[in-house]
CSV table of C-alpha atoms and ligand atoms in Angstrom, one decimal:
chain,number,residue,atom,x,y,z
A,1,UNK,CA,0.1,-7.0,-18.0
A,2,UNK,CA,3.5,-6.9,-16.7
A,3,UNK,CA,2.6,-4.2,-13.9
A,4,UNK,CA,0.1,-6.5,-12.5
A,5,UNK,CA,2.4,-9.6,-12.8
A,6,UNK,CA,5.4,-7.5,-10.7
A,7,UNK,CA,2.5,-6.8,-7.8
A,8,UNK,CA,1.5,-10.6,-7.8
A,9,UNK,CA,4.9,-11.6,-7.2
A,10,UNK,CA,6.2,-8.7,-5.3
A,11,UNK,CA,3.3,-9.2,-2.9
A,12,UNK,CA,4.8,-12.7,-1.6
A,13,UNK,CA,8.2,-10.5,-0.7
A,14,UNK,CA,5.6,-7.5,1.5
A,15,UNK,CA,4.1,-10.4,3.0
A,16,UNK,CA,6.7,-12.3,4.1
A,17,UNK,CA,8.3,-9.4,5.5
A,18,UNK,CA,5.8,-8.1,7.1
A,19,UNK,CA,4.7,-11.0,9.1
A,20,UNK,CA,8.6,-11.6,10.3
A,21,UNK,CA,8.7,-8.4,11.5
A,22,UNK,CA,5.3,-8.1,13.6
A,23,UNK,CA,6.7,-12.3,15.0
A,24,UNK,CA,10.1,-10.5,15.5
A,25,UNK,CA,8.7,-7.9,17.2
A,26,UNK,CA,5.9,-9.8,19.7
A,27,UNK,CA,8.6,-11.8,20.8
A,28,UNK,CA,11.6,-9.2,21.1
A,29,UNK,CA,8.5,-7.5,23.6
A,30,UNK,CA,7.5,-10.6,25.2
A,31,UNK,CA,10.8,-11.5,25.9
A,32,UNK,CA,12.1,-7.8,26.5
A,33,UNK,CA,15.0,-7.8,23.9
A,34,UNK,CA,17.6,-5.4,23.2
A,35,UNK,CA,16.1,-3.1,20.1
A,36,UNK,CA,19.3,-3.6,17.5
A,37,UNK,CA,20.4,-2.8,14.3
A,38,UNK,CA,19.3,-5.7,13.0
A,39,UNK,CA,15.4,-5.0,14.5
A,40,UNK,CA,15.9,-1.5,12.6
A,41,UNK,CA,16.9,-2.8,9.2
A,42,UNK,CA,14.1,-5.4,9.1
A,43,UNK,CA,11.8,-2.4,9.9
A,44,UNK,CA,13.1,-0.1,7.3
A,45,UNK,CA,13.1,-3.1,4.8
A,46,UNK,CA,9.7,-4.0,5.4
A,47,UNK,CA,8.5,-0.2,4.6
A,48,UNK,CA,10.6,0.5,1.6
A,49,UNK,CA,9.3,-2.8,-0.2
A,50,UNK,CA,5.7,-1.6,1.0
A,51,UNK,CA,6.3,1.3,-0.5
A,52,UNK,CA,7.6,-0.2,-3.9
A,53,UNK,CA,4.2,-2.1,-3.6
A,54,UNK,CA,2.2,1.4,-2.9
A,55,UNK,CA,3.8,2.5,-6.5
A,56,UNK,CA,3.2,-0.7,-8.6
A,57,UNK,CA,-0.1,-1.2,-7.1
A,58,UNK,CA,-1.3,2.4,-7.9
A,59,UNK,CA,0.0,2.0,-11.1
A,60,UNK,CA,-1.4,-0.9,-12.3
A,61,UNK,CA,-4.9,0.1,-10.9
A,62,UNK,CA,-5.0,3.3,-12.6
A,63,UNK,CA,-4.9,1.2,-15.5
A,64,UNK,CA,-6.8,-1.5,-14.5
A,65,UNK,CA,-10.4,-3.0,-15.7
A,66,UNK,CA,-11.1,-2.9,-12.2
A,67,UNK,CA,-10.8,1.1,-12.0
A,68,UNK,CA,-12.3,1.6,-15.6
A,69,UNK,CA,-15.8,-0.6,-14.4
A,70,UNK,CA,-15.5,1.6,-11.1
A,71,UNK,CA,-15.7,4.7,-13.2
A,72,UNK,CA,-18.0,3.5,-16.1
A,73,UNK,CA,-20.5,1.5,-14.1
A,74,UNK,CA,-20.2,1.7,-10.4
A,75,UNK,CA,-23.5,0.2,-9.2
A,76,UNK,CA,-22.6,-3.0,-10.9
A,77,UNK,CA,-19.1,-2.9,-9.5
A,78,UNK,CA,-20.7,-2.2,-5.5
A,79,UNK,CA,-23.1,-5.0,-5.9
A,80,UNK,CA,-20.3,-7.9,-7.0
A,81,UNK,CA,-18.6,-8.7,-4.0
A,82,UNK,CA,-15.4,-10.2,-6.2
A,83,UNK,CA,-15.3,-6.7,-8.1
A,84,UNK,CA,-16.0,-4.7,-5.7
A,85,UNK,CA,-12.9,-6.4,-3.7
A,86,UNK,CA,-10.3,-5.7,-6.3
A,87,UNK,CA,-11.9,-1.8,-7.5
A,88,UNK,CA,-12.3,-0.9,-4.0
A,89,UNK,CA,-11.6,-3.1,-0.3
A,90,UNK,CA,-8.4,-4.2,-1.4
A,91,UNK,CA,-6.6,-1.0,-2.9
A,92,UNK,CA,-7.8,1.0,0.3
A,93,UNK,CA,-7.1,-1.2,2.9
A,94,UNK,CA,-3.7,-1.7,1.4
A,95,UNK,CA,-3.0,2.0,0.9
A,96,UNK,CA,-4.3,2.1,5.1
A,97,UNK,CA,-1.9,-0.8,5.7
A,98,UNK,CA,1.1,1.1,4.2
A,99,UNK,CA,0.1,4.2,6.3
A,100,UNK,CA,-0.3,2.1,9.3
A,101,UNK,CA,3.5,0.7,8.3
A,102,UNK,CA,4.6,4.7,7.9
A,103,UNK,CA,3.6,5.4,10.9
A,104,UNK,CA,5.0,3.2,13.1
A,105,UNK,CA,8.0,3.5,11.1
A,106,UNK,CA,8.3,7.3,11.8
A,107,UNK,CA,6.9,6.7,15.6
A,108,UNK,CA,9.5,4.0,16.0
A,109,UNK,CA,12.1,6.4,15.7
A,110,UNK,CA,11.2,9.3,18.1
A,111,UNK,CA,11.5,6.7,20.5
A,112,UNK,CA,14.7,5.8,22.4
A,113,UNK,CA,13.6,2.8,24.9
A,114,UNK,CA,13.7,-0.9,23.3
A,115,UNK,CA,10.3,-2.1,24.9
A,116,UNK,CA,8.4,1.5,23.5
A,117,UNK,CA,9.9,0.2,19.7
A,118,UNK,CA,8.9,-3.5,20.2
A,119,UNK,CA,5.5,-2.6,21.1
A,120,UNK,CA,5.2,0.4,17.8
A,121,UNK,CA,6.3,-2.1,15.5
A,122,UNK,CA,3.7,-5.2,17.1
A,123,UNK,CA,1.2,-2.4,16.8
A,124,UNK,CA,1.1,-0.6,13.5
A,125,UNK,CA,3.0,-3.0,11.6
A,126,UNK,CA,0.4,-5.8,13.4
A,127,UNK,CA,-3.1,-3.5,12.8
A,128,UNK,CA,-1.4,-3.3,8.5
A,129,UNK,CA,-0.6,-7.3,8.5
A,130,UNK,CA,-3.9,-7.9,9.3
A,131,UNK,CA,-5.2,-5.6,6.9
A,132,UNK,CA,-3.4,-6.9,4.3
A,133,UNK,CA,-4.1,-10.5,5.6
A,134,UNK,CA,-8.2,-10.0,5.4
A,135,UNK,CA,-8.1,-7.9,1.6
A,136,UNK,CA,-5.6,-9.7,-0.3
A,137,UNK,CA,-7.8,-11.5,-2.9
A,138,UNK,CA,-6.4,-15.0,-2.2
A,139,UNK,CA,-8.3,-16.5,-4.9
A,140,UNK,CA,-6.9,-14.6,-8.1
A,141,UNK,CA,-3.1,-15.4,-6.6
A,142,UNK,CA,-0.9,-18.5,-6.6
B,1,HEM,C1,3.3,6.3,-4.0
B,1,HEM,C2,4.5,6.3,-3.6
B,1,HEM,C3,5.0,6.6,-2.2
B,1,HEM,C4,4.4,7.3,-1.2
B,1,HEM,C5,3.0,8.0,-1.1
B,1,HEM,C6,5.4,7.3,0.0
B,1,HEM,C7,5.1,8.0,1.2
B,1,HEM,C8,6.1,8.1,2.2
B,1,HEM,C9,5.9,8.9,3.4
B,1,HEM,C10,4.7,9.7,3.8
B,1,HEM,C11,7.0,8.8,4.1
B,1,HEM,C12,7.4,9.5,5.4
B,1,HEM,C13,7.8,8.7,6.6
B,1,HEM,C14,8.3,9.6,7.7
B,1,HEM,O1,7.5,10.4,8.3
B,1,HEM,O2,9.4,9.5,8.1
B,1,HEM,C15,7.9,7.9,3.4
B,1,HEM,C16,9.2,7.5,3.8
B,1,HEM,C17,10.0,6.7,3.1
B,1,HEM,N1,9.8,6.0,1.9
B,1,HEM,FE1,8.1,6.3,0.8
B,1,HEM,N2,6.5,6.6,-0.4
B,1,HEM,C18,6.3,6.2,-1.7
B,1,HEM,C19,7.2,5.4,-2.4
B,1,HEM,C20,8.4,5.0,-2.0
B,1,HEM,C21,9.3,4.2,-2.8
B,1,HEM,C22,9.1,3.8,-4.2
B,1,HEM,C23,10.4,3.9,-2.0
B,1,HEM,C24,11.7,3.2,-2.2
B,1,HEM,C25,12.2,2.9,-3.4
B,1,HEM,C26,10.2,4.6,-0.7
B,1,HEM,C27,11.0,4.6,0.4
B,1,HEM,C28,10.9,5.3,1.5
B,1,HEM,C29,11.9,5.5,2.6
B,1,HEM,C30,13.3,4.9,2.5
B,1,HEM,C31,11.4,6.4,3.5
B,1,HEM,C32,12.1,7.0,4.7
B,1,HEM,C33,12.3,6.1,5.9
B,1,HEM,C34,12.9,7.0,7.0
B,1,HEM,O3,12.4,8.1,7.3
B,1,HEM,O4,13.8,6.5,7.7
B,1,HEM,N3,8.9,5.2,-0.7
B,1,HEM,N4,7.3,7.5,2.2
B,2,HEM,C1,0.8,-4.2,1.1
B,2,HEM,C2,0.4,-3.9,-0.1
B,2,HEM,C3,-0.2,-4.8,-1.1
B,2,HEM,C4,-0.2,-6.2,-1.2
B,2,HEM,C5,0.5,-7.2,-0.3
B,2,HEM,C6,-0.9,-6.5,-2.4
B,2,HEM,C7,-1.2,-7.8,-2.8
B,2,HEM,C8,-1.9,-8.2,-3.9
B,2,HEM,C9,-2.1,-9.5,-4.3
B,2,HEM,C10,-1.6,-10.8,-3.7
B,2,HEM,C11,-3.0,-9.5,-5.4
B,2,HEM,C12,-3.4,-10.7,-6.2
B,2,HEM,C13,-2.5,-10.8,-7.4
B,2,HEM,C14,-3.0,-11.8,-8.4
B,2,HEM,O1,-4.1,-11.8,-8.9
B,2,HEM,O2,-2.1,-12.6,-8.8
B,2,HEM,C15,-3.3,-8.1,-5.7
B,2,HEM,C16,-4.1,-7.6,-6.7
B,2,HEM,C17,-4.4,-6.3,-6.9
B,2,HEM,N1,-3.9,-5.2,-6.2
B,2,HEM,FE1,-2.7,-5.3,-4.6
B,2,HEM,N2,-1.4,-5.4,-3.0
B,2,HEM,C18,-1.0,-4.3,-2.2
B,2,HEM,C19,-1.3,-3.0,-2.5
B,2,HEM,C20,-2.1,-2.5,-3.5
B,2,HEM,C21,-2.4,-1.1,-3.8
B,2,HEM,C22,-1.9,0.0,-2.9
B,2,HEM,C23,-3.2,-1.1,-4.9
B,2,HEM,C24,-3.8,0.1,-5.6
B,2,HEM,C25,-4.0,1.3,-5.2
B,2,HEM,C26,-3.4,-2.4,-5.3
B,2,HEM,C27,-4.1,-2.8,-6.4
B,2,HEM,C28,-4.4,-4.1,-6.8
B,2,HEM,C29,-5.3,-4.5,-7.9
B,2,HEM,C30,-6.1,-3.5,-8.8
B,2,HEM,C31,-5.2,-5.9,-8.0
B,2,HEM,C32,-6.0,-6.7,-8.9
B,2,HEM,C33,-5.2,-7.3,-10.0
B,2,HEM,C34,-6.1,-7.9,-11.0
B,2,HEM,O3,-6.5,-9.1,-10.9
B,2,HEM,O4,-6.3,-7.2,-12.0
B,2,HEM,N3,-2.7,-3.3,-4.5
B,2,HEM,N4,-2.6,-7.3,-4.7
């Protein structure tokens, strides 16, 4: 399925992303950087491709075996820890990930000080890396 082959790969791009960011941002606090453009456009990059992830993902679940076995026979699906992961964990601790992203995204901007941005961004975009790091079924990729 070529919807579930475009989130495979486009998964290694989120998570790359998305761990630079949270390092760029513990260390920009630690070390009390100046909050610049570039800080900004790794930010915004890191949310757009989440979204684009948030799109392909729902789309391929919708049409997924994972959703269908949900529907048709969801005891079954609750009771198998590996099916229960890809019909259920992994979809909503992604889709609280992304909000976790959005969030600190739209907090990130209300705020003027470089310190307040560093510490949104090591925050939410932290709390949605290890969401993401704990539900991705590591397994089924590579
Ligand atoms: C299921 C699909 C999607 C949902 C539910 C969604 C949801 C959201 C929400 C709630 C915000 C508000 C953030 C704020 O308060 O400022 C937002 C902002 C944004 N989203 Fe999405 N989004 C989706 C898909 C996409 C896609 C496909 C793209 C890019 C191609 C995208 C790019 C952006 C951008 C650029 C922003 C604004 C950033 C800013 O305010 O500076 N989103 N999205
Ligand atoms: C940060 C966002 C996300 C990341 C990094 C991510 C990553 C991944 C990865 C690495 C896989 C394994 C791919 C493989 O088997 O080769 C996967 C599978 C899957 N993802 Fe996501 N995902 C995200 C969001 C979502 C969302 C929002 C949904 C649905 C609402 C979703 C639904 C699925 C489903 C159904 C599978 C199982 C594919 C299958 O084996 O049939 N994902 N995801």
């Amino acid at each position: 399925m070529i919807m579930k082959t475009i989130h495979s790969y486009w998964a290694y791009i989120v998570l790359a992303l998305l761990t630079f960011t949270v390092i760029n941002a513990v260390i920009g606090m630690v070390k009390k950087k100046e909050f610049t453009h570039k800080e900004f456009r790794l930010g915004l990059l890191t949310l757009i491709t989440s979204h684009i992830q948030l799109l392909i993902g729902l789309g391929w679940y919708f049409m997924s075996p994972w959703y269908k076995a949900l529907k048709s026979n969801g005891g079954e699906v609750m009771k198998d820890a590996g099916a229960r992961l890809l019909a259920l964990e992994h979809p909503i601790a992604m889709i609280a990930a992304i909000v976790f992203i959005t969030i600190g995204w739209s907090k990130h901007k209300k705020q003027v000080k470089s310190e307040s941005k560093f510490k949104t961004f090591s925050i939410f975009y932290g709390i949605a890396l290890l969401l993401v790091l704990t539900r991705i079924p590591w397994s089924n990729w590579f």
